[in-house]
Amino acid sequence: DAKTTQPPSMDCAEGRAANLPCNHSTISGNEYVYWYRQIHSQGPQYIIHGLKNNETNEMASLIITEDRKSSTLILPHATLRDTAVYYCIVRVTDSWGKLQFGAGTQVVVTP
Amino acid sequence: GAVVSQHPSRVICKSGTSVKIECRSLDFQATTMFWYRQFPKQSLMLMATSNEGSKATYEQGVEKDKFLINHASLTLSTLTVTSAHPEDSSFYICSARGSGRQGATEAFFGQGTRLTVV
């Protein structure tokens, strides 16, 4: 399964857009990119996923490069409640939803 | 999104005793559930895959006789930590496979169980 690389931490100002990068240079053609976040002492929360097209939902936007070797999660207007660890995951190739978590990016949103 | 509920959210037990953690899918049927463990300041580590009506599949290094998994119905999986020791103290999280667009699946997570063994 493809591995991902994320910066260990980043700060963001409240109200501004937060752009979270992820590298997945060994991704296979049938692997999806998933983003989850984990607020302290809670279970992970699904944010968004995509294959090759850009995706948007009520929480965030996902921009995947044309070669699919990297992606960016965009939180359009960060709030203090967005402070969390964000995980970029490339889904294993079976279809059961098993996820392998990396270290993620600790995002701190400040007033 | 789909709702997965874990119980209890916190438990303290004495060393040597067993603890059972429940994971329920509240509004969908989950043929497959996953159990993770998370130590402080570390990421989630997959422990096992729980399949309804069959034996669980454990990840390498996870003792199946210590972490008993039962998935007797389409909405309930249980993890029992047997003969718990202080080193088993951790945050245990379950997830269940939901349904997404064709070719993709989403995993929904419970809120986690903080186990402290004293």
mmCIF file of C-alpha atoms in Angstrom:
data_model
loop_
_atom_site.group_PDB
_atom_site.id
_atom_site.type_symbol
_atom_site.label_atom_id
_atom_site.label_comp_id
_atom_site.label_asym_id
_atom_site.label_seq_id
_atom_site.Cartn_x
_atom_site.Cartn_y
_atom_site.Cartn_z
ATOM 1 C CA ASP A 1 0.000 0.000 0.000
ATOM 2 C CA ALA A 2 1.189 3.481 -0.804
ATOM 3 C CA LYS A 3 2.653 5.454 2.075
ATOM 4 C CA THR A 4 2.001 9.101 2.733
ATOM 5 C CA THR A 5 4.166 11.955 3.962
ATOM 6 C CA GLN A 6 2.758 14.928 5.834
ATOM 7 C CA PRO A 7 4.356 17.796 7.731
ATOM 8 C CA PRO A 8 4.260 17.062 11.457
ATOM 9 C CA SER A 9 2.600 20.315 12.388
ATOM 10 C CA MET A 10 1.238 23.582 11.112
ATOM 11 C CA ASP A 11 -0.436 26.639 12.545
ATOM 12 C CA CYS A 12 -3.352 28.467 11.016
ATOM 13 C CA ALA A 13 -5.119 31.699 11.861
ATOM 14 C CA GLU A 14 -8.799 31.524 12.626
ATOM 15 C CA GLY A 15 -10.908 32.537 9.646
ATOM 16 C CA ARG A 16 -8.162 31.887 7.154
ATOM 17 C CA ALA A 17 -7.911 28.954 4.784
ATOM 18 C CA ALA A 18 -5.777 26.044 5.936
ATOM 19 C CA ASN A 19 -3.939 24.146 3.221
ATOM 20 C CA LEU A 20 -2.678 20.759 4.336
ATOM 21 C CA PRO A 21 -0.265 19.001 1.974
ATOM 22 C CA CYS A 22 0.253 15.278 1.550
ATOM 23 C CA ASN A 23 2.698 13.379 -0.611
ATOM 24 C CA HIS A 24 1.833 9.903 -1.856
ATOM 25 C CA SER A 25 4.277 9.365 -4.677
ATOM 26 C CA THR A 26 3.854 5.570 -4.780
ATOM 27 C CA ILE A 27 0.081 5.598 -5.080
ATOM 28 C CA SER A 28 -1.426 3.021 -7.415
ATOM 29 C CA GLY A 29 -4.018 3.774 -10.045
ATOM 30 C CA ASN A 30 -6.877 2.222 -8.110
ATOM 31 C CA GLU A 31 -6.053 3.682 -4.705
ATOM 32 C CA TYR A 32 -8.079 6.490 -3.227
ATOM 33 C CA VAL A 33 -6.827 9.347 -1.082
ATOM 34 C CA TYR A 34 -8.714 9.721 2.190
ATOM 35 C CA TRP A 35 -8.532 12.439 4.794
ATOM 36 C CA TYR A 36 -9.543 11.988 8.407
ATOM 37 C CA ARG A 37 -9.024 14.143 11.445
ATOM 38 C CA GLN A 38 -8.829 13.328 15.119
ATOM 39 C CA ILE A 39 -9.676 15.845 17.763
ATOM 40 C CA HIS A 40 -7.959 15.135 21.044
ATOM 41 C CA SER A 41 -9.267 12.015 22.821
ATOM 42 C CA GLN A 42 -11.906 11.325 20.204
ATOM 43 C CA GLY A 43 -12.234 8.824 17.396
ATOM 44 C CA PRO A 44 -11.183 9.906 13.901
ATOM 45 C CA GLN A 45 -13.696 11.763 11.797
ATOM 46 C CA TYR A 46 -14.025 11.235 8.074
ATOM 47 C CA ILE A 47 -13.506 14.403 6.058
ATOM 48 C CA ILE A 48 -13.298 13.644 2.371
ATOM 49 C CA HIS A 49 -11.846 11.269 -0.180
ATOM 50 C CA GLY A 50 -11.057 11.228 -3.888
ATOM 51 C CA LEU A 51 -9.498 9.241 -6.686
ATOM 52 C CA LYS A 52 -8.237 11.762 -9.215
ATOM 53 C CA ASN A 53 -10.772 14.541 -9.514
ATOM 54 C CA ASN A 54 -10.934 17.411 -7.086
ATOM 55 C CA GLU A 55 -13.649 16.997 -4.499
ATOM 56 C CA THR A 56 -15.584 19.360 -2.266
ATOM 57 C CA ASN A 57 -18.046 18.827 0.513
ATOM 58 C CA GLU A 58 -19.398 20.844 3.408
ATOM 59 C CA MET A 59 -16.223 20.346 5.426
ATOM 60 C CA ALA A 60 -13.369 20.743 2.990
ATOM 61 C CA SER A 61 -11.970 20.576 -0.507
ATOM 62 C CA LEU A 62 -9.510 18.017 -1.788
ATOM 63 C CA ILE A 63 -7.138 18.927 -4.576
ATOM 64 C CA ILE A 64 -5.264 16.026 -6.176
ATOM 65 C CA THR A 65 -2.448 16.716 -8.604
ATOM 66 C CA GLU A 66 -2.742 15.391 -12.116
ATOM 67 C CA ASP A 67 -0.035 12.785 -11.542
ATOM 68 C CA ARG A 68 -1.773 11.866 -8.240
ATOM 69 C CA LYS A 69 1.497 11.943 -6.357
ATOM 70 C CA SER A 70 0.325 14.598 -3.954
ATOM 71 C CA SER A 71 -2.809 16.219 -2.669
ATOM 72 C CA THR A 72 -3.919 19.172 -0.577
ATOM 73 C CA LEU A 73 -6.767 19.333 1.882
ATOM 74 C CA ILE A 74 -8.249 22.790 2.138
ATOM 75 C CA LEU A 75 -10.255 23.957 5.110
ATOM 76 C CA PRO A 76 -11.743 27.139 3.652
ATOM 77 C CA HIS A 77 -12.367 29.062 6.864
ATOM 78 C CA ALA A 78 -10.567 27.499 9.795
ATOM 79 C CA THR A 79 -12.166 27.717 13.215
ATOM 80 C CA LEU A 80 -10.776 26.882 16.639
ATOM 81 C CA ARG A 81 -12.739 23.632 16.509
ATOM 82 C CA ASP A 82 -10.662 22.550 13.527
ATOM 83 C CA THR A 83 -7.649 22.088 15.807
ATOM 84 C CA ALA A 84 -6.866 18.393 15.397
ATOM 85 C CA VAL A 85 -4.480 15.867 13.915
ATOM 86 C CA TYR A 86 -5.204 15.442 10.222
ATOM 87 C CA TYR A 87 -4.420 12.149 8.558
ATOM 88 C CA CYS A 88 -3.900 11.637 4.848
ATOM 89 C CA ILE A 89 -4.375 7.972 4.023
ATOM 90 C CA VAL A 90 -4.185 5.991 0.851
ATOM 91 C CA ARG A 91 -6.717 3.238 1.095
ATOM 92 C CA VAL A 92 -5.527 -0.331 0.988
ATOM 93 C CA THR A 93 -6.637 -2.097 -2.114
ATOM 94 C CA ASP A 94 -9.211 -4.386 -0.530
ATOM 95 C CA SER A 95 -12.621 -2.839 -0.326
ATOM 96 C CA TRP A 96 -13.246 -3.333 3.361
ATOM 97 C CA GLY A 97 -12.281 0.122 4.588
ATOM 98 C CA LYS A 98 -9.216 -0.950 6.567
ATOM 99 C CA LEU A 99 -7.026 2.082 7.097
ATOM 100 C CA GLN A 100 -3.345 2.404 7.904
ATOM 101 C CA PHE A 101 -2.667 5.630 9.763
ATOM 102 C CA GLY A 102 0.576 7.568 9.585
ATOM 103 C CA ALA A 103 1.708 10.260 11.968
ATOM 104 C CA GLY A 104 -0.543 12.944 10.500
ATOM 105 C CA THR A 105 -0.295 16.716 10.778
ATOM 106 C CA GLN A 106 -1.098 18.467 14.039
ATOM 107 C CA VAL A 107 -3.020 21.578 13.041
ATOM 108 C CA VAL A 108 -3.432 24.312 15.603
ATOM 109 C CA VAL A 109 -5.871 27.078 14.777
ATOM 110 C CA THR A 110 -5.171 30.242 16.718
ATOM 111 C CA PRO A 111 -7.394 33.262 17.304
ATOM 112 C CA GLY B 1 -22.596 10.117 8.069
ATOM 113 C CA ALA B 2 -23.133 6.769 9.702
ATOM 114 C CA VAL B 3 -22.959 6.526 13.493
ATOM 115 C CA VAL B 4 -20.739 4.141 15.390
ATOM 116 C CA SER B 5 -21.049 4.017 19.145
ATOM 117 C CA GLN B 6 -18.518 2.647 21.604
ATOM 118 C CA HIS B 7 -19.106 1.751 25.206
ATOM 119 C CA PRO B 8 -17.730 2.472 27.711
ATOM 120 C CA SER B 9 -15.908 5.693 26.909
ATOM 121 C CA ARG B 10 -13.656 5.260 29.920
ATOM 122 C CA VAL B 11 -12.837 2.280 32.086
ATOM 123 C CA ILE B 12 -10.417 1.650 34.912
ATOM 124 C CA CYS B 13 -9.717 -1.922 35.873
ATOM 125 C CA LYS B 14 -7.394 -3.806 38.139
ATOM 126 C CA SER B 15 -4.443 -5.683 36.771
ATOM 127 C CA GLY B 16 -5.364 -9.277 35.970
ATOM 128 C CA THR B 17 -9.020 -8.638 35.254
ATOM 129 C CA SER B 18 -10.768 -8.628 31.889
ATOM 130 C CA VAL B 19 -12.516 -5.728 30.227
ATOM 131 C CA LYS B 20 -15.074 -5.808 27.440
ATOM 132 C CA ILE B 21 -15.532 -2.937 24.995
ATOM 133 C CA GLU B 22 -18.572 -2.762 22.742
ATOM 134 C CA CYS B 23 -18.785 -1.243 19.297
ATOM 135 C CA ARG B 24 -22.179 -0.753 17.687
ATOM 136 C CA SER B 25 -23.231 0.520 14.310
ATOM 137 C CA LEU B 26 -26.411 2.434 15.055
ATOM 138 C CA ASP B 27 -27.948 3.116 11.672
ATOM 139 C CA PHE B 28 -26.382 0.637 9.325
ATOM 140 C CA GLN B 29 -25.305 -2.955 9.182
ATOM 141 C CA ALA B 30 -21.593 -3.531 9.463
ATOM 142 C CA THR B 31 -20.345 -6.851 8.175
ATOM 143 C CA THR B 32 -16.825 -5.718 8.957
ATOM 144 C CA MET B 33 -15.494 -3.758 11.890
ATOM 145 C CA PHE B 34 -11.958 -2.794 12.772
ATOM 146 C CA TRP B 35 -10.238 -2.381 16.109
ATOM 147 C CA TYR B 36 -7.420 0.092 16.638
ATOM 148 C CA ARG B 37 -5.210 0.979 19.570
ATOM 149 C CA GLN B 38 -3.578 4.338 20.170
ATOM 150 C CA PHE B 39 -0.898 5.050 22.736
ATOM 151 C CA PRO B 40 -0.274 8.629 23.916
ATOM 152 C CA LYS B 41 1.199 10.892 21.262
ATOM 153 C CA GLN B 42 1.161 8.085 18.725
ATOM 154 C CA SER B 43 -0.987 7.287 15.737
ATOM 155 C CA LEU B 44 -3.674 4.651 15.502
ATOM 156 C CA MET B 45 -2.463 1.107 15.064
ATOM 157 C CA LEU B 46 -4.766 -1.456 13.522
ATOM 158 C CA MET B 47 -5.162 -4.463 15.790
ATOM 159 C CA ALA B 48 -7.660 -6.670 14.041
ATOM 160 C CA THR B 49 -10.421 -6.956 11.507
ATOM 161 C CA SER B 50 -13.700 -8.298 12.813
ATOM 162 C CA ASN B 51 -16.005 -10.130 10.444
ATOM 163 C CA GLU B 52 -19.589 -10.946 11.305
ATOM 164 C CA GLY B 53 -20.035 -14.628 11.883
ATOM 165 C CA SER B 54 -16.403 -15.601 11.503
ATOM 166 C CA LYS B 55 -13.095 -15.373 13.283
ATOM 167 C CA ALA B 56 -11.284 -12.087 13.478
ATOM 168 C CA THR B 57 -8.096 -11.465 11.544
ATOM 169 C CA TYR B 58 -5.311 -10.095 13.729
ATOM 170 C CA GLU B 59 -2.430 -7.901 12.664
ATOM 171 C CA GLN B 60 1.087 -9.143 13.169
ATOM 172 C CA GLY B 61 2.198 -8.862 16.762
ATOM 173 C CA VAL B 62 -1.298 -8.699 18.255
ATOM 174 C CA GLU B 63 -2.069 -11.584 20.606
ATOM 175 C CA LYS B 64 -5.390 -13.089 19.639
ATOM 176 C CA ASP B 65 -5.750 -14.895 22.970
ATOM 177 C CA LYS B 66 -5.336 -11.659 24.844
ATOM 178 C CA PHE B 67 -7.573 -9.499 22.689
ATOM 179 C CA LEU B 68 -10.713 -11.517 22.087
ATOM 180 C CA ILE B 69 -12.984 -10.229 19.366
ATOM 181 C CA ASN B 70 -16.553 -11.312 18.837
ATOM 182 C CA HIS B 71 -18.748 -10.069 16.011
ATOM 183 C CA ALA B 72 -21.952 -11.964 16.611
ATOM 184 C CA SER B 73 -24.336 -9.641 14.818
ATOM 185 C CA LEU B 74 -24.319 -7.136 12.004
ATOM 186 C CA THR B 75 -24.413 -4.234 14.434
ATOM 187 C CA LEU B 76 -22.191 -5.308 17.306
ATOM 188 C CA SER B 77 -18.559 -6.224 17.750
ATOM 189 C CA THR B 78 -16.868 -6.636 21.109
ATOM 190 C CA LEU B 79 -13.228 -6.497 22.139
ATOM 191 C CA THR B 80 -12.286 -8.185 25.404
ATOM 192 C CA VAL B 81 -8.906 -7.426 26.892
ATOM 193 C CA THR B 82 -8.150 -10.488 28.982
ATOM 194 C CA SER B 83 -5.869 -10.499 32.011
ATOM 195 C CA ALA B 84 -5.190 -6.829 31.549
ATOM 196 C CA HIS B 85 -1.858 -5.354 32.585
ATOM 197 C CA PRO B 86 -0.770 -1.729 32.926
ATOM 198 C CA GLU B 87 0.935 -1.881 29.526
ATOM 199 C CA ASP B 88 -2.497 -2.532 27.985
ATOM 200 C CA SER B 89 -3.589 0.917 29.073
ATOM 201 C CA SER B 90 -4.421 2.711 25.859
ATOM 202 C CA PHE B 91 -7.120 4.341 23.756
ATOM 203 C CA TYR B 92 -9.077 1.668 21.891
ATOM 204 C CA ILE B 93 -11.086 2.713 18.851
ATOM 205 C CA CYS B 94 -13.392 0.765 16.602
ATOM 206 C CA SER B 95 -14.569 1.547 13.122
ATOM 207 C CA ALA B 96 -17.149 0.083 10.821
ATOM 208 C CA ARG B 97 -17.293 0.045 7.091
ATOM 209 C CA GLY B 98 -20.007 2.216 5.691
ATOM 210 C CA SER B 99 -21.192 2.556 2.133
ATOM 211 C CA GLY B 100 -19.922 5.130 -0.270
ATOM 212 C CA ARG B 101 -19.840 5.707 -3.958
ATOM 213 C CA GLN B 102 -19.136 2.775 -6.184
ATOM 214 C CA GLY B 103 -15.602 1.576 -5.754
ATOM 215 C CA ALA B 104 -14.975 3.418 -2.516
ATOM 216 C CA THR B 105 -15.822 2.794 1.064
ATOM 217 C CA GLU B 106 -15.785 5.060 4.070
ATOM 218 C CA ALA B 107 -14.904 3.953 7.555
ATOM 219 C CA PHE B 108 -16.789 5.531 10.442
ATOM 220 C CA PHE B 109 -15.240 5.545 13.867
ATOM 221 C CA GLY B 110 -16.511 5.211 17.373
ATOM 222 C CA GLN B 111 -15.603 7.795 19.967
ATOM 223 C CA GLY B 112 -12.988 5.551 21.537
ATOM 224 C CA THR B 113 -12.522 3.868 24.915
ATOM 225 C CA ARG B 114 -9.854 5.010 27.318
ATOM 226 C CA LEU B 115 -8.635 1.955 29.225
ATOM 227 C CA THR B 116 -6.523 2.405 32.322
ATOM 228 C CA VAL B 117 -5.188 -0.678 34.072
ATOM 229 C CA VAL B 118 -4.026 -0.103 37.636
#
